[in-house]
Amino acid sequence: MTSSVTINKSHIVVAQNASGRNMNVPVYRLTGQQPGPTVYIQSSIHGSEVQGNVVIYQLMQYLKQLQIAGEIILVPNCNPVGTNIKAGEYTLGRFDPVNGTNWNRGYYYDPDRLDEFYHTVQDTDCTATIKAKFRQFWRVAITEKLESAWGLGLAQQLNLKLQLLALDADIVLDLHNGPVSTRHIYIPQYAAKSAGLFNIPHVIFIPNHFAGALDEATFCPWWTLQEKLSAARGTNIDLGVEAMTLEMGSQEVIAFEEGKQDAQSILAYLGQRGVINQCPFEPAVMQRVGVHLSQYKTLFTQWGGMVEYMAKPGQRVAKGQPLARVLNIDELDNEQATFTIYAPCDMIPILHFPSASVLSGTQLYKVFTEYFDITGT
Ligand SMILES: [Zn+2]
């Protein structure tokens, strides 16, 4: 099978450093010879979450050999500021250290503007027309925001520029990592059937609620719009746009072979969505476990000290089993030198804090509770 994929590389300016130099991000556009969906994939909006860059690299190796229907836009290392903020051995890539802003909370969604758009939709407009009109409307809204006379914070400027790149996409995948983490994926509830198309064992189903992240900024308007249209027209309207956040293991880790598996997982999904003709990869037959976002819980430590993380990410823990053991160096001469934190209920730890020394109030674990089997759904 010969490939007919065209690769176009360009750069967009996302920031300017204190020396007045532009900071660029590469944008790779892979186009097939047939029409099809548009896909947008970015990685490393959180600067220490680097594995997605290898995944994009491995994706490109495969895609060069495959038949794409439509267009795939790949934006690796989309936050060049975050990746370069180091403190000692570590990357401080989750927040802008100047003001503490999370790099993944400044995307645009305004329900009032969406409502405004909804009232311009004609009864005779077909899905394709509505999608095209909405994208044009939303592009103007985001651009107005970006060009505000009052200016915007660095993270929000970066987010909005990326969001404009993602706006035409029918599929948006944002590649992240947890601190020390097993693979998991955030999927909007209306696209729940896609949970079985990725080779990712842990799935978090999220509601139609906007908190600033790219996946939400993408699906909240489409989800809301299709619900309004479905209600008004008395039939199920599917606008065909999905957005997910994929958590590809632990931060500060690059693993080429695992990246190949992750790329195959994404290709399996894209094959099912009609983006790859004769896709050689199929979704794996595997056990998958789901949880509703409200049951994806954070366990904090009430004590400071040195921690051994006894429960490993992905490993099921029953209520009352030990999760972590904490050493208090101020009590070494008595019975309080160590104590154990036990699981308050049955759970699957998904990720834990990366450091062995913690202050009280640290988010020690994030865990699935009230989880359910979604194998075969
Ligand atoms: Zn992240």
PDB file of N, CA and C and ligand atoms in Angstrom, residues 46 49 94 176-177 247, ligand 1:
ATOM      1  N   HIS A  46       1.088  21.054  29.410  1.00  0.00           N
ATOM      2  CA  HIS A  46       1.809  21.049  30.690  1.00  0.00           C
ATOM      3  C   HIS A  46       3.241  20.608  30.391  1.00  0.00           C
ATOM      4  N   GLU A  49       4.935  17.184  30.931  1.00  0.00           N
ATOM      5  CA  GLU A  49       4.193  16.010  30.448  1.00  0.00           C
ATOM      6  C   GLU A  49       4.617  15.773  29.004  1.00  0.00           C
ATOM      7  N   ARG A  94       3.370  22.732  35.007  1.00  0.00           N
ATOM      8  CA  ARG A  94       1.910  22.724  35.107  1.00  0.00           C
ATOM      9  C   ARG A  94       1.320  24.127  35.250  1.00  0.00           C
ATOM     10  N   HIS A 176      -1.614  14.376  27.586  1.00  0.00           N
ATOM     11  CA  HIS A 176      -1.059  14.777  28.891  1.00  0.00           C
ATOM     12  C   HIS A 176      -0.389  13.585  29.553  1.00  0.00           C
ATOM     13  N   ASN A 177       0.170  13.841  30.758  1.00  0.00           N
ATOM     14  CA  ASN A 177       0.626  12.786  31.659  1.00  0.00           C
ATOM     15  C   ASN A 177       0.196  13.121  33.068  1.00  0.00           C
ATOM     16  N   GLU A 247      -4.196  10.689  29.048  1.00  0.00           N
ATOM     17  CA  GLU A 247      -3.093  10.770  30.014  1.00  0.00           C
ATOM     18  C   GLU A 247      -2.186   9.562  29.766  1.00  0.00           C
TER      19      GLU A 247
HETATM   20 ZN    ZN B   1      -1.613  17.762  32.117  1.00  0.00          ZN
END
